[in-house]
PDB file of C-alpha atoms in Angstrom:
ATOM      1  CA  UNK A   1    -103.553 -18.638  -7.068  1.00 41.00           C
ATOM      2  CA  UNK A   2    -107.192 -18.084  -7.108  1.00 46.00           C
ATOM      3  CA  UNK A   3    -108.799 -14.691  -6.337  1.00 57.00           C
ATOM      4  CA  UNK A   4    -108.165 -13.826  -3.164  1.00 57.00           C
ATOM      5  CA  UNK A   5    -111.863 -13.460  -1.496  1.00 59.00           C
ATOM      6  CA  UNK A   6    -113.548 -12.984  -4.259  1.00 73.00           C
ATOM      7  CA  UNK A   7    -111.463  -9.770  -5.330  1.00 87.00           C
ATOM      8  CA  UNK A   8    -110.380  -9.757  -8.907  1.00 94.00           C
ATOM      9  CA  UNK A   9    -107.197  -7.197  -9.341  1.00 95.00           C
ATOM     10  CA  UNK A  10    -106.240  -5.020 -12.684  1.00 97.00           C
ATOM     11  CA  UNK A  11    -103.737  -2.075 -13.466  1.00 98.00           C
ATOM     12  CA  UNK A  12    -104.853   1.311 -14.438  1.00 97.00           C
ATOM     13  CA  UNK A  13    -102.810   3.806 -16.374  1.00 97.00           C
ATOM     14  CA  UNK A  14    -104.203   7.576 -16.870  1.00 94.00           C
ATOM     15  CA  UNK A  15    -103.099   7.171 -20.687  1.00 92.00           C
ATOM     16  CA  UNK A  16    -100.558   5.209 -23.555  1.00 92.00           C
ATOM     17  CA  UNK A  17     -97.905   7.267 -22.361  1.00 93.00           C
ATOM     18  CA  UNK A  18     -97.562   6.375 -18.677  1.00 95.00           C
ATOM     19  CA  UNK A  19     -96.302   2.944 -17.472  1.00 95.00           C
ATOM     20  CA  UNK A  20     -96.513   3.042 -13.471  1.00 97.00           C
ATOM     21  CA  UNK A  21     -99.705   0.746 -12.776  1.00 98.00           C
ATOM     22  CA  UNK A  22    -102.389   1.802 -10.373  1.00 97.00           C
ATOM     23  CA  UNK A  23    -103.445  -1.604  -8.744  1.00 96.00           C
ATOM     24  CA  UNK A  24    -107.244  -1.630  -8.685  1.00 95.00           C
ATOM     25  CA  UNK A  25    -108.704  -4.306  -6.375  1.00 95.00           C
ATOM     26  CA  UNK A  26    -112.927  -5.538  -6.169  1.00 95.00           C
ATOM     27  CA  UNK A  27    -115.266  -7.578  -7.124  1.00 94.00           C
ATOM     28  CA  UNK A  28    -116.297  -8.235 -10.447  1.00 94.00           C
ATOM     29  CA  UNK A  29    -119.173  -6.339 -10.734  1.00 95.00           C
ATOM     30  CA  UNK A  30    -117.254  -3.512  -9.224  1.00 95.00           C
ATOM     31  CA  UNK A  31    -114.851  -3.907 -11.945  1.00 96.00           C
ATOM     32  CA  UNK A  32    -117.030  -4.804 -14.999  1.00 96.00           C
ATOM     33  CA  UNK A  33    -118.364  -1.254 -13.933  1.00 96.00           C
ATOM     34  CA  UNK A  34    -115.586   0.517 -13.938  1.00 95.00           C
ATOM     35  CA  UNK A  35    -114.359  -0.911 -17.042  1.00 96.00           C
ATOM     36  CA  UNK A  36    -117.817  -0.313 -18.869  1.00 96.00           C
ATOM     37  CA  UNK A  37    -117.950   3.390 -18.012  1.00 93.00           C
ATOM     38  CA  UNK A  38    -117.622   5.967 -20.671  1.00 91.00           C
ATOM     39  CA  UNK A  39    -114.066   7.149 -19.777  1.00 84.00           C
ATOM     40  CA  UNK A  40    -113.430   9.351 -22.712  1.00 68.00           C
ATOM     41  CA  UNK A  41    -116.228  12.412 -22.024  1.00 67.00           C
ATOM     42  CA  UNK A  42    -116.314  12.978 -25.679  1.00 69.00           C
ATOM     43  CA  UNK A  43    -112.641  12.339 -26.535  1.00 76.00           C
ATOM     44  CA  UNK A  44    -111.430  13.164 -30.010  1.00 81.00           C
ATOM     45  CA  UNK A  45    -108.477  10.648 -30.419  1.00 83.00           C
ATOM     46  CA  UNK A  46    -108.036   7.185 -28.217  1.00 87.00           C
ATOM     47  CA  UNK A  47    -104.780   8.939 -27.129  1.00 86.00           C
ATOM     48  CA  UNK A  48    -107.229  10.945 -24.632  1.00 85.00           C
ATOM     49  CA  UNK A  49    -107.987   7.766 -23.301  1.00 91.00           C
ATOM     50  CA  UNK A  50    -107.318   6.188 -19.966  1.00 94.00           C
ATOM     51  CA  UNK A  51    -105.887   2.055 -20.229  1.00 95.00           C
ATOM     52  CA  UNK A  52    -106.413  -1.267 -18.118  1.00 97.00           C
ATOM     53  CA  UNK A  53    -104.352  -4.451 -18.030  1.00 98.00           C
ATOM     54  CA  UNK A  54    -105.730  -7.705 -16.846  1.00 98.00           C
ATOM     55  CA  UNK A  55    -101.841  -8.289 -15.552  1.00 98.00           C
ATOM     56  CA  UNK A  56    -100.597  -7.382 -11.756  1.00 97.00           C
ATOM     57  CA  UNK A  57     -97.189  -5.898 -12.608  1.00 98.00           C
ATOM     58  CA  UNK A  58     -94.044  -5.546 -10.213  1.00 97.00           C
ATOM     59  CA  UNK A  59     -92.609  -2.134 -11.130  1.00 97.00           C
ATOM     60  CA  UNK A  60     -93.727  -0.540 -15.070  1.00 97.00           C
ATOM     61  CA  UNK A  61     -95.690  -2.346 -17.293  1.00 97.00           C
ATOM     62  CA  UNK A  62     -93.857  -4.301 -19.372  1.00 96.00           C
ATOM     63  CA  UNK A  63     -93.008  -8.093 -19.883  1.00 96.00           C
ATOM     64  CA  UNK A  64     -90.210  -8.895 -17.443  1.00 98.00           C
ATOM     65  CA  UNK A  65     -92.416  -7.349 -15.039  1.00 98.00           C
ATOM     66  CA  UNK A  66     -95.717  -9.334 -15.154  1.00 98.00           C
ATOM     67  CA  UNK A  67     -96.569 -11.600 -12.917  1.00 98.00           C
ATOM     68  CA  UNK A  68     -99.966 -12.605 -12.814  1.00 97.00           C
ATOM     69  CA  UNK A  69    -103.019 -12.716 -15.638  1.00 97.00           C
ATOM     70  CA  UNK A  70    -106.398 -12.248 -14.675  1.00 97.00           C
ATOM     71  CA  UNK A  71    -108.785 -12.270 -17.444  1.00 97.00           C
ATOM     72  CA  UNK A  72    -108.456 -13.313 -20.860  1.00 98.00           C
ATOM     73  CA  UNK A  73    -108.984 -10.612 -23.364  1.00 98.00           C
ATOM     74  CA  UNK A  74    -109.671 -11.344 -26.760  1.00 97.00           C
ATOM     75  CA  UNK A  75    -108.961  -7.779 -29.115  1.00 96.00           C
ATOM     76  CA  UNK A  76    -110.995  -7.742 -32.570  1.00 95.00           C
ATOM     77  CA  UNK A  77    -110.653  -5.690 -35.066  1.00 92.00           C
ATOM     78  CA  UNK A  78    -110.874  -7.558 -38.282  1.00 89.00           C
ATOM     79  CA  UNK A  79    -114.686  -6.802 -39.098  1.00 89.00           C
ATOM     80  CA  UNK A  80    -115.020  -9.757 -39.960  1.00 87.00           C
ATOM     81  CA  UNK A  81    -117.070 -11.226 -36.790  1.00 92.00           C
ATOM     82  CA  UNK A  82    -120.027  -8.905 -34.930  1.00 94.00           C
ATOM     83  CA  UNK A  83    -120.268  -6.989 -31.867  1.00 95.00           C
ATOM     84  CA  UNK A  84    -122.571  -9.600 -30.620  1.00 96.00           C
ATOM     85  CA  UNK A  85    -119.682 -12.917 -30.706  1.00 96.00           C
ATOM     86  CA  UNK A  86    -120.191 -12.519 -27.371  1.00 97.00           C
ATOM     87  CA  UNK A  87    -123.098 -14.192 -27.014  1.00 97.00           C
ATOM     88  CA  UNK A  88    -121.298 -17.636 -27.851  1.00 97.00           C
ATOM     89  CA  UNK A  89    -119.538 -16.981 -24.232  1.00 98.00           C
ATOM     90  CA  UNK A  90    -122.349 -16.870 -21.857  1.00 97.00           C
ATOM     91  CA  UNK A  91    -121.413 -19.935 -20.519  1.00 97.00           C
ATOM     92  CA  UNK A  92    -119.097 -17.803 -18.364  1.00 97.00           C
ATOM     93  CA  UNK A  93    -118.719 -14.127 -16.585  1.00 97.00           C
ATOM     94  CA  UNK A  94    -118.302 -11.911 -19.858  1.00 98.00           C
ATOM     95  CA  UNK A  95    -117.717  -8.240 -20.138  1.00 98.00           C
ATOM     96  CA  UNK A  96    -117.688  -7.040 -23.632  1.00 98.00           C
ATOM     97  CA  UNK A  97    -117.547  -3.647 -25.186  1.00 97.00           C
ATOM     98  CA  UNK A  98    -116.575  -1.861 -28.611  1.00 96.00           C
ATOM     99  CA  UNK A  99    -113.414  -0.100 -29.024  1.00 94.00           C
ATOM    100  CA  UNK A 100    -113.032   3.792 -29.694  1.00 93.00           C
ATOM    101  CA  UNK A 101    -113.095   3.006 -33.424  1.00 92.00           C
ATOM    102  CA  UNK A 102    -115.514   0.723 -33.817  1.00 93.00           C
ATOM    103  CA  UNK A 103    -117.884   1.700 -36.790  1.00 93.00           C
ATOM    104  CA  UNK A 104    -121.563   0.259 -37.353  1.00 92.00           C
ATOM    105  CA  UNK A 105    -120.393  -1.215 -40.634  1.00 91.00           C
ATOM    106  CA  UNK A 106    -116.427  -2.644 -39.500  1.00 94.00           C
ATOM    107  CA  UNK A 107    -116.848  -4.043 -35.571  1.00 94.00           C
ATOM    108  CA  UNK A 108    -114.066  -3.661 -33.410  1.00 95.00           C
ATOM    109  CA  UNK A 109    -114.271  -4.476 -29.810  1.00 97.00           C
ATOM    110  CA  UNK A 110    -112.774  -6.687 -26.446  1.00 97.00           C
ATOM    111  CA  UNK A 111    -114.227 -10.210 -24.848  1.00 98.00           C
ATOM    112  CA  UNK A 112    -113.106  -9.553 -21.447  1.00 98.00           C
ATOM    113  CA  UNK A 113    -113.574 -13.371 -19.786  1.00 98.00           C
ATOM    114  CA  UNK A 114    -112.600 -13.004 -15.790  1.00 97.00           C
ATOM    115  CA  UNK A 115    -110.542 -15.838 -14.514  1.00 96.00           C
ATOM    116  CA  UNK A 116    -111.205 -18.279 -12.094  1.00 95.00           C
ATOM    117  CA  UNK A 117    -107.816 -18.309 -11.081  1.00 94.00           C
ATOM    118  CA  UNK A 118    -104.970 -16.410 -12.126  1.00 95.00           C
ATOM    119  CA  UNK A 119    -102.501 -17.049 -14.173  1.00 97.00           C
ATOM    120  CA  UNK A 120     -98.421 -16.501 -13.806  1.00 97.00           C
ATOM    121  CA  UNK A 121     -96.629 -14.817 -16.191  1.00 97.00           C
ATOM    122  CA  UNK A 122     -94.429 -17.483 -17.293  1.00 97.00           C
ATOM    123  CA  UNK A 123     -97.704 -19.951 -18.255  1.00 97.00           C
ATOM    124  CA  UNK A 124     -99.037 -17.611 -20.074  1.00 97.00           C
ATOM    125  CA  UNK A 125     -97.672 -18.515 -23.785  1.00 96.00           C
ATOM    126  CA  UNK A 126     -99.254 -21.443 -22.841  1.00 96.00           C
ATOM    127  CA  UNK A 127    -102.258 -20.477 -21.727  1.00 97.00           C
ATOM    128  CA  UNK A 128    -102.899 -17.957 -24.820  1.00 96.00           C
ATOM    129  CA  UNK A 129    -102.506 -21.155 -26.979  1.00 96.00           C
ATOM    130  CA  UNK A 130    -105.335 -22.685 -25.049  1.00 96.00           C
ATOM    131  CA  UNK A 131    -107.357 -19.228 -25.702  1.00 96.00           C
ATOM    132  CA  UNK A 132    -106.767 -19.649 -29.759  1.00 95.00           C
ATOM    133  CA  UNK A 133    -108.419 -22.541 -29.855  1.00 95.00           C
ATOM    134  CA  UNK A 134    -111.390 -22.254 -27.279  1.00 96.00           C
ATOM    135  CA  UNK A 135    -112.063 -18.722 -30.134  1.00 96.00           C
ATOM    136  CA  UNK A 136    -111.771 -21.294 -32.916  1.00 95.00           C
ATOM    137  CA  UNK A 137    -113.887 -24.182 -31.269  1.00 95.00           C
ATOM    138  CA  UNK A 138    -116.732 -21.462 -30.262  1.00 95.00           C
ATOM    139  CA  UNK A 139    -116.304 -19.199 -32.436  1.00 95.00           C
ATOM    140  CA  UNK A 140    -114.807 -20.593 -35.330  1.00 91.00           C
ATOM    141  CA  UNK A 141    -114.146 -17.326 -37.785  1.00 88.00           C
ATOM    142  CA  UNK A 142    -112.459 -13.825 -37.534  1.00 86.00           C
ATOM    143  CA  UNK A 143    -109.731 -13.196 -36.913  1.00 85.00           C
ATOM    144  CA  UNK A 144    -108.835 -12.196 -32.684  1.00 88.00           C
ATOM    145  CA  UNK A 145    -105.509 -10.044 -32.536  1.00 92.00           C
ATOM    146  CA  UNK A 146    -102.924 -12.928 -31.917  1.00 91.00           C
ATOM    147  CA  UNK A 147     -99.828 -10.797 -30.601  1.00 93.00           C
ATOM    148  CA  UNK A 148    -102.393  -8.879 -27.962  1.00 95.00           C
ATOM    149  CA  UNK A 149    -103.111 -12.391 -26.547  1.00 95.00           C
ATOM    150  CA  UNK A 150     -99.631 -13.515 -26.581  1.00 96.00           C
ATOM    151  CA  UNK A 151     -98.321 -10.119 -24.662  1.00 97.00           C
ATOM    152  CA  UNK A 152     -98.699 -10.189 -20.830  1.00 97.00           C
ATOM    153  CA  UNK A 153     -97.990  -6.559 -20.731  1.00 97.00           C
ATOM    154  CA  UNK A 154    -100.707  -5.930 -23.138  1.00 97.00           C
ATOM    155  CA  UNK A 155    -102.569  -2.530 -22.226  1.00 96.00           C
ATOM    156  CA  UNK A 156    -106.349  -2.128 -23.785  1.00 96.00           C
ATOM    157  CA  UNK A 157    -107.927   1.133 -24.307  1.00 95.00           C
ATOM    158  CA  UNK A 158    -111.341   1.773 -21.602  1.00 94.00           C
ATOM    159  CA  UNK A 159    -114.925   2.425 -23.166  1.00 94.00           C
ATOM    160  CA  UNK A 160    -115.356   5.282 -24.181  1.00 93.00           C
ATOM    161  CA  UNK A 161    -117.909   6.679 -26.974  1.00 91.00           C
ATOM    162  CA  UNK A 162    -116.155   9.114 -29.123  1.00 90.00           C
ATOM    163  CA  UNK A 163    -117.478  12.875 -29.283  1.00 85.00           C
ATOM    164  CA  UNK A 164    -117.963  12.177 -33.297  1.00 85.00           C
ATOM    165  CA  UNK A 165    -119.896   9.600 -34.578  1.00 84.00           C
ATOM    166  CA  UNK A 166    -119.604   7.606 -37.959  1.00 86.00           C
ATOM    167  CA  UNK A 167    -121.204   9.865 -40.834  1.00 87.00           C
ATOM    168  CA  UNK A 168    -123.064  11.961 -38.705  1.00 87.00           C
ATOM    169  CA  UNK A 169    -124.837   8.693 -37.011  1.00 89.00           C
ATOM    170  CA  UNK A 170    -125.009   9.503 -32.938  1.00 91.00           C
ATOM    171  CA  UNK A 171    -122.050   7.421 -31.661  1.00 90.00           C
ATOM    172  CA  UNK A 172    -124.460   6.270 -28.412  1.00 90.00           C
ATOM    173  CA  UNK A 173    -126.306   4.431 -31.107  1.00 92.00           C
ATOM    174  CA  UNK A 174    -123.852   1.951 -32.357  1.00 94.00           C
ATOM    175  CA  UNK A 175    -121.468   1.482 -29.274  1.00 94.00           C
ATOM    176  CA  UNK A 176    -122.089  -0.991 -26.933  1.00 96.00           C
ATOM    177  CA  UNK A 177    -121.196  -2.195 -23.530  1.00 97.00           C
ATOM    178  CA  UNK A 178    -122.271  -5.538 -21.743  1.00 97.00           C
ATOM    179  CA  UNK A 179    -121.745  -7.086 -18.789  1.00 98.00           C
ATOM    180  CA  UNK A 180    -123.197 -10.718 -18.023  1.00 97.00           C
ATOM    181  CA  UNK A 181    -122.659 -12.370 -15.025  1.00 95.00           C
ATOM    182  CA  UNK A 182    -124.860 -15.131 -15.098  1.00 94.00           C
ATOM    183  CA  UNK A 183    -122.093 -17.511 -16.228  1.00 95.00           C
ATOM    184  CA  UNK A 184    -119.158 -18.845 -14.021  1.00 95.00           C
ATOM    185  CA  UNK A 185    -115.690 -17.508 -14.265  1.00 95.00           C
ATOM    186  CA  UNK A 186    -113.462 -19.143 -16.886  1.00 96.00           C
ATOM    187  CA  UNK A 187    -110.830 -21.835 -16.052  1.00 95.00           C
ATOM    188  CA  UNK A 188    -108.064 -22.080 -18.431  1.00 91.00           C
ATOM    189  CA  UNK A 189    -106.662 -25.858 -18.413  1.00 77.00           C
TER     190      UNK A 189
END
């Protein structure tokens, strides 16, 4: 199935708690925005925060209910590879941003890579294998969380810049949001 007009779809959940997906539907600028926002407003835990899933669900988020993938997420939080990894993707639509807890010394953040066409469910073991090793032919180090790849009814945490920073540095000064669209949308063989 390819995107239908142009429209890329995601699921929206207020919080961790809830599992009843809010199907969002628009472009991908439209959604690269929305994603990119500062949804916390100077939240205190990631708790606070509101959650998106690349995966179209049939009922509540969880596995036997996926159905279809839309963008390929990679998850880091080793440390181990910077902020700007995303750079070595600009062959292709990339949205990138740090994660609540990212710290200017120990990186954590999401490689969000829109798909050309979506994926079902049941290929998707197959196609996370193919995601492993485009990180390890471009990328080549770190290490990208390997069960959040594998899980179709993975949720990820939205921006959002915490209300305290590191050591007293200003949080807006190490957190970091990008959106480059100058690339084409990734197809997963």
């Amino acid at each position: 199935l390819i995107h239908n007009g142009g429209l890329m779809k995601i699921s929206l959940f207020p919080n961790i708690k809830a599992n009843e997906p809010t199907i969002y539907s628009g472009n991908i600028e439209t959604i690269a925005k929305g994603l990119l926002a500062d949804s916390g407003c100077g939240a205190t835990s990631k708790n606070q925060l509101p959650l998106w899933s690349p995966t179209l669900f049939e009922g509540t988020r969880n596995s036997k209910n996926a159905q279809f993938i839309s963008c390929l997420v990679y998850d880091l939080d080793d440390g181990l590879t910077p902020f700007d990894t995303w750079r070595l993707f600009t062959d292709w639509v990339v949205i990138a941003h740090t994660s609540f807890s990212h710290k200017p010394h120990f990186h954590k953040y999401r490689i969000i890579l829109p798909l050309e066409e979506v994926v079902p469910a049941e290929e998707w073991t197959r196609a996370s294998k193919w995601a492993r090793n485009l990180w390890t032919d471009l990328v080549g180090r770190g290490w990208m969380d390997e069960p959040a790849i594998k899980d179709v009814s993975r949720g990820y945490y939205r921006f959002s810049i915490p209300a305290e920073g590191y050591r007293g540095i200003d949080p807006k000064k190490y957190h970091k949001r990008i959106f480059h669209d100058t690339g084409k949308l990734l197809k997963i063989d």
